[in-house]
CSV table of C-alpha atoms in Angstrom, one decimal:
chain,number,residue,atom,x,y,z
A,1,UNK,CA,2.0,3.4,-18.8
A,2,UNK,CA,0.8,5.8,-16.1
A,3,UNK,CA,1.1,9.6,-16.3
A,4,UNK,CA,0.2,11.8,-13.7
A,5,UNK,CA,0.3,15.6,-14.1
A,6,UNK,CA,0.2,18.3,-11.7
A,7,UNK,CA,-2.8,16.5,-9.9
A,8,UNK,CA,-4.7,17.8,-8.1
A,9,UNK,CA,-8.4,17.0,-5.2
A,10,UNK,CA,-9.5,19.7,-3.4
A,11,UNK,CA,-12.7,19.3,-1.2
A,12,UNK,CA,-15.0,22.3,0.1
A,13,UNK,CA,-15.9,21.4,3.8
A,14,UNK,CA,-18.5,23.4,5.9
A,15,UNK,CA,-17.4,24.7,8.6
A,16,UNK,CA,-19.4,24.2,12.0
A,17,UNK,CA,-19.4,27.3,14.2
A,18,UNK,CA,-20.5,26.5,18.0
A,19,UNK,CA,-23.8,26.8,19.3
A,20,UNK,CA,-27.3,27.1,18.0
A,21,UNK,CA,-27.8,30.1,16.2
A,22,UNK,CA,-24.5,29.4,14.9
A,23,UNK,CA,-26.4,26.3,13.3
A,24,UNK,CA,-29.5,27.8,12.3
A,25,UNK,CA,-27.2,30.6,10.9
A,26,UNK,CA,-25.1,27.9,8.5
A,27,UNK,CA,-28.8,26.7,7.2
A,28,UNK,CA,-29.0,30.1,4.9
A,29,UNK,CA,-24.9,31.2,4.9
A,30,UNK,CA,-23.1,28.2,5.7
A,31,UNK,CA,-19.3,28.7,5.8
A,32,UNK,CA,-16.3,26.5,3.6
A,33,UNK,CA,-13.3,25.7,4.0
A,34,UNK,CA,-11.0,23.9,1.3
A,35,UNK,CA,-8.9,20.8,2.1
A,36,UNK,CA,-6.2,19.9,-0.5
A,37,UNK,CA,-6.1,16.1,-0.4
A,38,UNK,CA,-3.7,16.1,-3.2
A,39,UNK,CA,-2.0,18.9,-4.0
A,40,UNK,CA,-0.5,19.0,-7.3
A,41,UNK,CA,1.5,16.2,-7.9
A,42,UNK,CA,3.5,15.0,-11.3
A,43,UNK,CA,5.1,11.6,-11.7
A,44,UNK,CA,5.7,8.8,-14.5
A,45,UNK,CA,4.9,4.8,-13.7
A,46,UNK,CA,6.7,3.0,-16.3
A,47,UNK,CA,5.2,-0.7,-17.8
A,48,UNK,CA,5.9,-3.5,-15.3
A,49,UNK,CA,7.6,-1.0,-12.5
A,50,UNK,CA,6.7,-1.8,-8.8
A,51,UNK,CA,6.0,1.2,-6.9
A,52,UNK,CA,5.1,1.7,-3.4
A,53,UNK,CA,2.9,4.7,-2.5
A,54,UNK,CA,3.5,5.9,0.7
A,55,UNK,CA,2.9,8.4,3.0
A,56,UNK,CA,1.2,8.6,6.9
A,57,UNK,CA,-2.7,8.7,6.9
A,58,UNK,CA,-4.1,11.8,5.2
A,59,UNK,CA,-1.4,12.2,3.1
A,60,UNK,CA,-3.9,11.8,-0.1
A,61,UNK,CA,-2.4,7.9,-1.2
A,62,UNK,CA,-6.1,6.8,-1.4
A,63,UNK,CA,-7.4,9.5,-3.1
A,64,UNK,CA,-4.8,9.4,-5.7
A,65,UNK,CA,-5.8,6.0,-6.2
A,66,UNK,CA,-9.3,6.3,-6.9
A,67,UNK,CA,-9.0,9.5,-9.4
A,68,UNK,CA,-6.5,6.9,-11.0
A,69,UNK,CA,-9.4,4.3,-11.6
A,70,UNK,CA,-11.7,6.9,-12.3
A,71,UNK,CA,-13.6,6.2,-9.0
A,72,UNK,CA,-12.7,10.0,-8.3
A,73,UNK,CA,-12.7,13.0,-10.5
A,74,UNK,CA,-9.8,15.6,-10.6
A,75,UNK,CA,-9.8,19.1,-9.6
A,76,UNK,CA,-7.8,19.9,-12.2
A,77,UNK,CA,-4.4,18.3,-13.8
A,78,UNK,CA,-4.2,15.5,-15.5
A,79,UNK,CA,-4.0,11.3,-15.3
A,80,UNK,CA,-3.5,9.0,-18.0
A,81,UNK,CA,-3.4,5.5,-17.6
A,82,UNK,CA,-2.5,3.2,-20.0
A,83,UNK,CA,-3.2,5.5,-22.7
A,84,UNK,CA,-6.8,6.4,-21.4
A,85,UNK,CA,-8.6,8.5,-19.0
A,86,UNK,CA,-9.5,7.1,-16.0
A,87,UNK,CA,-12.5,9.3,-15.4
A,88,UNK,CA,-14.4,8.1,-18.7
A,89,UNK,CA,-14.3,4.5,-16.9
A,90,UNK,CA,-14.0,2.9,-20.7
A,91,UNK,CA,-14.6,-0.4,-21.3
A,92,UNK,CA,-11.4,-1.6,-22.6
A,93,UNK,CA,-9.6,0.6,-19.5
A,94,UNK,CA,-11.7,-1.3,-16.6
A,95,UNK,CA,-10.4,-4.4,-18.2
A,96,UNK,CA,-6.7,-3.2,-17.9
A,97,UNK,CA,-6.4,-1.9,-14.3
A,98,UNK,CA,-8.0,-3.8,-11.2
A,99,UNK,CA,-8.0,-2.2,-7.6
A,100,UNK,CA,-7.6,-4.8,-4.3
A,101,UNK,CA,-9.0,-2.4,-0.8
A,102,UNK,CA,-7.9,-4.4,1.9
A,103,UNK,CA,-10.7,-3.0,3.9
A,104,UNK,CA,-13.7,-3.6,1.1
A,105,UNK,CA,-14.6,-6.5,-0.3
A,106,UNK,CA,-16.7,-8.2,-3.5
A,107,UNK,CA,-17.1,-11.7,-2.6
A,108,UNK,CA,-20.8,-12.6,-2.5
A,109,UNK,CA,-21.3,-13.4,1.4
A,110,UNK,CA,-23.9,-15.8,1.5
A,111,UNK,CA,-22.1,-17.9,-1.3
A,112,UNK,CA,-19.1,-19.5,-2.0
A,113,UNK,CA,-16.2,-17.6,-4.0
A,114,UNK,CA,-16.9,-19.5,-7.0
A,115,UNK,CA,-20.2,-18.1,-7.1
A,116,UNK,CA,-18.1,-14.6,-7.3
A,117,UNK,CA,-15.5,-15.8,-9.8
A,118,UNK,CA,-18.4,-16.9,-12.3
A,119,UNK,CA,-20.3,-13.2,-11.8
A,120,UNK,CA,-17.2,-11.9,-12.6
A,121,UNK,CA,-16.3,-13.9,-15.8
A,122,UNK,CA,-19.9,-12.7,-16.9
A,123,UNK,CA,-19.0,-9.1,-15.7
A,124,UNK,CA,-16.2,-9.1,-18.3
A,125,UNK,CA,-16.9,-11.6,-20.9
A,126,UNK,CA,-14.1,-13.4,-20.4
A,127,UNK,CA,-14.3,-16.3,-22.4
A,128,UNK,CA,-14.5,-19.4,-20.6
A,129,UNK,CA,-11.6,-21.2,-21.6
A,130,UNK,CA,-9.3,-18.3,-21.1
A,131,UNK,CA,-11.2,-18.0,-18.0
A,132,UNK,CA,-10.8,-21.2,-16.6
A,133,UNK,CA,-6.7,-21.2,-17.3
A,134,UNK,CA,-6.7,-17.7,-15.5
A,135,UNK,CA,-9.0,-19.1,-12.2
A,136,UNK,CA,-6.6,-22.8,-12.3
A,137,UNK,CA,-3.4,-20.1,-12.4
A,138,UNK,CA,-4.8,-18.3,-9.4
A,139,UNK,CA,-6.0,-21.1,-7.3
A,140,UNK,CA,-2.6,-22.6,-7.4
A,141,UNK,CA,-0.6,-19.4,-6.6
A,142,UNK,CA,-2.9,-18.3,-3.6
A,143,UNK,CA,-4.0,-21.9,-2.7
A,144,UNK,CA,-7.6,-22.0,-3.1
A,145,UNK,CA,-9.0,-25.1,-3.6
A,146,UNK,CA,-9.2,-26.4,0.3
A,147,UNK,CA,-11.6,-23.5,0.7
A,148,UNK,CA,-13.1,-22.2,-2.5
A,149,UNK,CA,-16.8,-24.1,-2.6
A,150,UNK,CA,-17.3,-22.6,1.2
A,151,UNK,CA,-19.8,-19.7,1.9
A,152,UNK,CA,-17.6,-16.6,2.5
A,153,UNK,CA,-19.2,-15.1,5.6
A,154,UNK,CA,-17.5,-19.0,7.0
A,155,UNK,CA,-13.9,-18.1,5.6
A,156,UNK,CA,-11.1,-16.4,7.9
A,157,UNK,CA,-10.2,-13.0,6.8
A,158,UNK,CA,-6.6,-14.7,5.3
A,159,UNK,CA,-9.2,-16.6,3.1
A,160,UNK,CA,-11.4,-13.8,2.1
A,161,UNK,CA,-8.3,-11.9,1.1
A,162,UNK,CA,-6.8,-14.3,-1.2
A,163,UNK,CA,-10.2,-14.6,-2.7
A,164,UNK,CA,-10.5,-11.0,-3.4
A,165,UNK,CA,-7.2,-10.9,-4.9
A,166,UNK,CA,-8.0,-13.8,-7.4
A,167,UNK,CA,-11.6,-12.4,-8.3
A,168,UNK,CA,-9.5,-9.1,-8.7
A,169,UNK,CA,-7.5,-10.6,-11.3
A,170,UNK,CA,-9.5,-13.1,-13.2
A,171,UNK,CA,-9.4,-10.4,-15.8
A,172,UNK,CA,-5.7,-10.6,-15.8
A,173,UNK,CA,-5.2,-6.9,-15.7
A,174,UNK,CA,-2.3,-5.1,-17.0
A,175,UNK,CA,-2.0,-2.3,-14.0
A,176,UNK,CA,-2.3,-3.7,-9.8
A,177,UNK,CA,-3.6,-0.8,-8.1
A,178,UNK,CA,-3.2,-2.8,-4.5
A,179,UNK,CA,-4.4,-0.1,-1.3
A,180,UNK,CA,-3.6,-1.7,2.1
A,181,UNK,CA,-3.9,-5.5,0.9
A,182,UNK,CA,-2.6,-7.1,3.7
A,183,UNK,CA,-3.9,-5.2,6.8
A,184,UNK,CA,-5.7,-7.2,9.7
A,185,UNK,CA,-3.9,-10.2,8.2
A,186,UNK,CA,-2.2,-12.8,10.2
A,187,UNK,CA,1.2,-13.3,9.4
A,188,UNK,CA,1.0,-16.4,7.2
A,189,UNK,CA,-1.4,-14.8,5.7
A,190,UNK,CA,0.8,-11.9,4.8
A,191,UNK,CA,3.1,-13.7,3.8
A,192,UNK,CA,1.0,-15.9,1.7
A,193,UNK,CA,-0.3,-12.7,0.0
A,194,UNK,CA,3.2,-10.7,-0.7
A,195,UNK,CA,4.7,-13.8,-2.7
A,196,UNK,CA,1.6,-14.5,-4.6
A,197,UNK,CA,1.5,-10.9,-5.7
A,198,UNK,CA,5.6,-11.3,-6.6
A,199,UNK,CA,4.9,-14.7,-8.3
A,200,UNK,CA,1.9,-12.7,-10.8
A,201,UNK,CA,4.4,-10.0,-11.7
A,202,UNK,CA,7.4,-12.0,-12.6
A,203,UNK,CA,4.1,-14.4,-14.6
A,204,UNK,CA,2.4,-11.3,-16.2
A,205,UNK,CA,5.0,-7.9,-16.0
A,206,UNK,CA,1.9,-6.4,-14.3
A,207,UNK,CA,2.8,-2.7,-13.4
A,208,UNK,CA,1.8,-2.6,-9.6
A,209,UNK,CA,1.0,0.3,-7.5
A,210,UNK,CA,1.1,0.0,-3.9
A,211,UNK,CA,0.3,1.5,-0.8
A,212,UNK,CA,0.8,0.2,2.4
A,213,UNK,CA,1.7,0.9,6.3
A,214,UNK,CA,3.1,-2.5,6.7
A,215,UNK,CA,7.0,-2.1,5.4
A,216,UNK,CA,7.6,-5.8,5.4
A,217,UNK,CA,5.0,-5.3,2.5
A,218,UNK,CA,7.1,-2.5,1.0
A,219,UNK,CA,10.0,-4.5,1.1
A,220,UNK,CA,8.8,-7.5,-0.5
A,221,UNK,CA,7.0,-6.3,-3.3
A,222,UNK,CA,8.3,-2.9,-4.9
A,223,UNK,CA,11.5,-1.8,-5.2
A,224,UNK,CA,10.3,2.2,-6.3
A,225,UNK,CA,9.1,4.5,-3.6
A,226,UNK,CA,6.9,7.4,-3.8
A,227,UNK,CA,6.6,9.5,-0.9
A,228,UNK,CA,3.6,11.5,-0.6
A,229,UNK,CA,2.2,13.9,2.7
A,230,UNK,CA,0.2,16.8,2.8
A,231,UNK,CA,-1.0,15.9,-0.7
A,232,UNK,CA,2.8,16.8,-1.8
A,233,UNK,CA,5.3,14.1,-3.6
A,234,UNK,CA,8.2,14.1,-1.1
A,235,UNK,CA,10.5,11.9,-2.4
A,236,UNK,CA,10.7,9.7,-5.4
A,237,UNK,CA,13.4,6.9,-6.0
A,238,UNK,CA,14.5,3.6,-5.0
A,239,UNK,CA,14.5,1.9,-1.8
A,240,UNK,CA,18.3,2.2,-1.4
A,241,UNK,CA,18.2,5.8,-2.3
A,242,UNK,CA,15.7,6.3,0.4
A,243,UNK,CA,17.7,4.8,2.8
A,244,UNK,CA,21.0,6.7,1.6
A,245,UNK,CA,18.9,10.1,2.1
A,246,UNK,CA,17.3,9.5,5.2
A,247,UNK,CA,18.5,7.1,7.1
A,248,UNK,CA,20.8,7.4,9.9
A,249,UNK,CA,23.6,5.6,11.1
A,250,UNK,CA,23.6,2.0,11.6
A,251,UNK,CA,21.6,-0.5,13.3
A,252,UNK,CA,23.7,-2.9,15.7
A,253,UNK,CA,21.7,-6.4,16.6
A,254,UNK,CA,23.3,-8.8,19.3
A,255,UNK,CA,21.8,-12.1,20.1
A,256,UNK,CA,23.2,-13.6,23.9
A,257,UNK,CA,20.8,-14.9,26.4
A,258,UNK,CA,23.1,-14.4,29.6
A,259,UNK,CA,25.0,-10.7,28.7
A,260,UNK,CA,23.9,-7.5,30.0
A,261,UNK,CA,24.4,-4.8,27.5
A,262,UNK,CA,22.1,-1.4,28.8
A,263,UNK,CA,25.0,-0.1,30.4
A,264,UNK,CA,26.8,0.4,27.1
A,265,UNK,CA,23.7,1.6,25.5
A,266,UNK,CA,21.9,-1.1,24.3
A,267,UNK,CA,18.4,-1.8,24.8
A,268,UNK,CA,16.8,-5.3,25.1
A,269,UNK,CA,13.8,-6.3,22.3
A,270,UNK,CA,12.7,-9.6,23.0
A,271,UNK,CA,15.4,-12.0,22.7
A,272,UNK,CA,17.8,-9.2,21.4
A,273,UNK,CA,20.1,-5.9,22.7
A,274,UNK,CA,19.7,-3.7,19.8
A,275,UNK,CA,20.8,0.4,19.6
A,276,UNK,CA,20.9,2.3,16.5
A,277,UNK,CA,24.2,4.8,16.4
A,278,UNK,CA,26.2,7.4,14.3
A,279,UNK,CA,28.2,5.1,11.3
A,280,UNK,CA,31.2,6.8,13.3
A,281,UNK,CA,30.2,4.9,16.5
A,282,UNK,CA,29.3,1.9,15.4
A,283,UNK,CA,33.4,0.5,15.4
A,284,UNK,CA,33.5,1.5,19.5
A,285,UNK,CA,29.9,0.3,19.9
A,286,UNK,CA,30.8,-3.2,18.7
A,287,UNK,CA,33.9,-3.7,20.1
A,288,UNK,CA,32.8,-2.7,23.7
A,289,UNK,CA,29.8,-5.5,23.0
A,290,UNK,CA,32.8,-8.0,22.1
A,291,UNK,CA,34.8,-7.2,25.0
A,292,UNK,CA,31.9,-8.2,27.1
A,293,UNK,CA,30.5,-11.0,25.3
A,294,UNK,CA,33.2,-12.3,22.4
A,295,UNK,CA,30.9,-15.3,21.4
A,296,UNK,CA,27.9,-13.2,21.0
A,297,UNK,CA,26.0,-13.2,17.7
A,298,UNK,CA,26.0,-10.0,16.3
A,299,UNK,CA,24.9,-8.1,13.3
A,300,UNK,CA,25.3,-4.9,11.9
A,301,UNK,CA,22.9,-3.4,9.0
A,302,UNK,CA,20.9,-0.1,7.9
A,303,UNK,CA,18.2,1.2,10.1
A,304,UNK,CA,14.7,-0.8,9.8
A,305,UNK,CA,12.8,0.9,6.8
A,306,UNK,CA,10.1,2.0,9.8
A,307,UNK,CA,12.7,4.8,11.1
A,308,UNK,CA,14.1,5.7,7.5
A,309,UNK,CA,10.6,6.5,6.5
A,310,UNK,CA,10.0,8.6,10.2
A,311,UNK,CA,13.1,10.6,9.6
A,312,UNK,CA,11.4,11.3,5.7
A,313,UNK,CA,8.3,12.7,6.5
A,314,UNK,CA,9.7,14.5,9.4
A,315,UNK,CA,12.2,16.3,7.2
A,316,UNK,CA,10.2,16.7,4.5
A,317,UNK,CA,7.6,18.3,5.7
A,318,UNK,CA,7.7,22.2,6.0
A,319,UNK,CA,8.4,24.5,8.9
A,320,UNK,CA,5.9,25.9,10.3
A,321,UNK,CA,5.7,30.0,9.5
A,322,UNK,CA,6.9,32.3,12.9
């Protein structure tokens, strides 16, 4: 389905010496330097897989993106989408792939998303009664109707989102490309979002390709992980593989509104004393918790995904030369 091979984006940026003849000089001789957003990187995206794309900002997960809807073109390598490439921006491959920004957006302001879902059926001749199933599938997954006839500059950014995604998808495409769909949402709203997008693969088999900083998103919706920083694949497997290679220890949780735990190393989070210790420790570490409080509610699980993923790209990444 998707085919990337030894991809890579690399940008010439001027370089801006200090001062003024320094300025005039770069007018006649101006100076480059080259930044390798991606850097050569080669993986396989199988029909219907969910795959997170991850990696700390910079790390080239947007640019990947873009060459991979031919919004970009490659340096060099190659990308293959669903048979076709993306930079030739064919017909028949715009109406396979869709791409969701949570940061951009395509509903007409001034007018009310319907307004949008009709441009959008003319965009793509869609015809209308395979049109009209596709909007009624949508408006009941995401849960539309209450707000759909509305201008969009008076809906809520929760709103506007779960527009986007159904103007996205009117199409019904066969490949998700989803970059940061649920940032500056509320958490209903999130939530809202990460089961609608479950609910359209389990409908459709939509391959989906996600990145994301929020790991409650990574958790809910993909269950491959690609690892990317520095423009560099990392790491590339599942999410309990990920978690077997870079987590550490485990993660002990107790729940008792009158105990004191610090002085046996735990530290209070909100209602909670929670420490994170060697899978050795963790026997000692619970017992000692017992002794103090034996009708306290405790649990005991893997690190939060948050600190596997710290540990990752800290490892990963290269030491710096002496």
């Amino acid at each position: 389905m998707i085919h990337v091979r030894d991809l890579k984006k690399i940008y010439k940026v001027p370089v801006k010496q200090p001062g003024v003849w320094a300025s005039v000089r770069s007018l006649f001789d101006r100076e480059y330097r080259e930044v390798r957003a991606v850097d050569g990187i080669t993986f396989d995206i199988a029909a219907g897989e969910r795959v997170g794309f991850l990696g700390p900002n910079g790390a080239g997960k947007t640019t990947t993106l873009k060459m991979m809807t031919g919004l970009l073109h490659p340096t060099s390598g190659e990308v293959s989408v669903s048979g076709f490439t993306p930079k030739h921006r064919d017909d028949a491959f715009l109406r396979t792939v869709t791409l969701v920004m949570g940061q951009k957006q395509q509903l007409l302001w001034d007018l009310p998303p319907t307004e949008t879902f009709a441009l959008h059926r003319a965009l793509y001749d869609l015809d209308l009664r395979a049109w009209k199933e596709s909007l009624d599938e949508l408006v009941e997954l995401l849960g539309l109707a209450a707000f759909m006839d509305q201008p969009a500059r008076n809906l809520s950014l929760g709103q506007r989102m779960r527009c986007e995604l159904a103007a996205a998808l009117l199409h019904r495409p066969k490949i998700l490309f989803l970059d940061e769909p649920t940032i500056g949402l509320d958490v209903e709203a999130q939530v809202i979002v990460r089961a609608f997008v479950s609910a359209y693969h389990a409908r459709h088999g939509a391959t989906l390709l996600l990145t994301s900083h929020d790991m409650d998103d990574v958790a809910a919706m993909v269950d491959r992980v690609l690892l990317i920083d520095q423009g560099v694949i990392r790491f590339d497997g599942s999410l309990p593989e990920l978690a077997r290679r870079f987590g550490s220890g485990r993660r002990l949780v107790v729940r008792d509104a009158h105990a004191d735990f610090s002085s046996i190393g735990l530290t209070r989070a909100g209602e909670t004393w929670e420490v994170t210790v060697d899978a050795s420790d963790i026997n000692a570490r619970l017992s000692a918790v017992l002794a103090r409080s034996p009708a306290a509610e405790v649990t005991v699980s893997d690190p939060p995904l948050e600190d596997v993923l710290r540990k990752a790209f800290g490892e990963s990444r290269p030491a710096a030369a002496p």
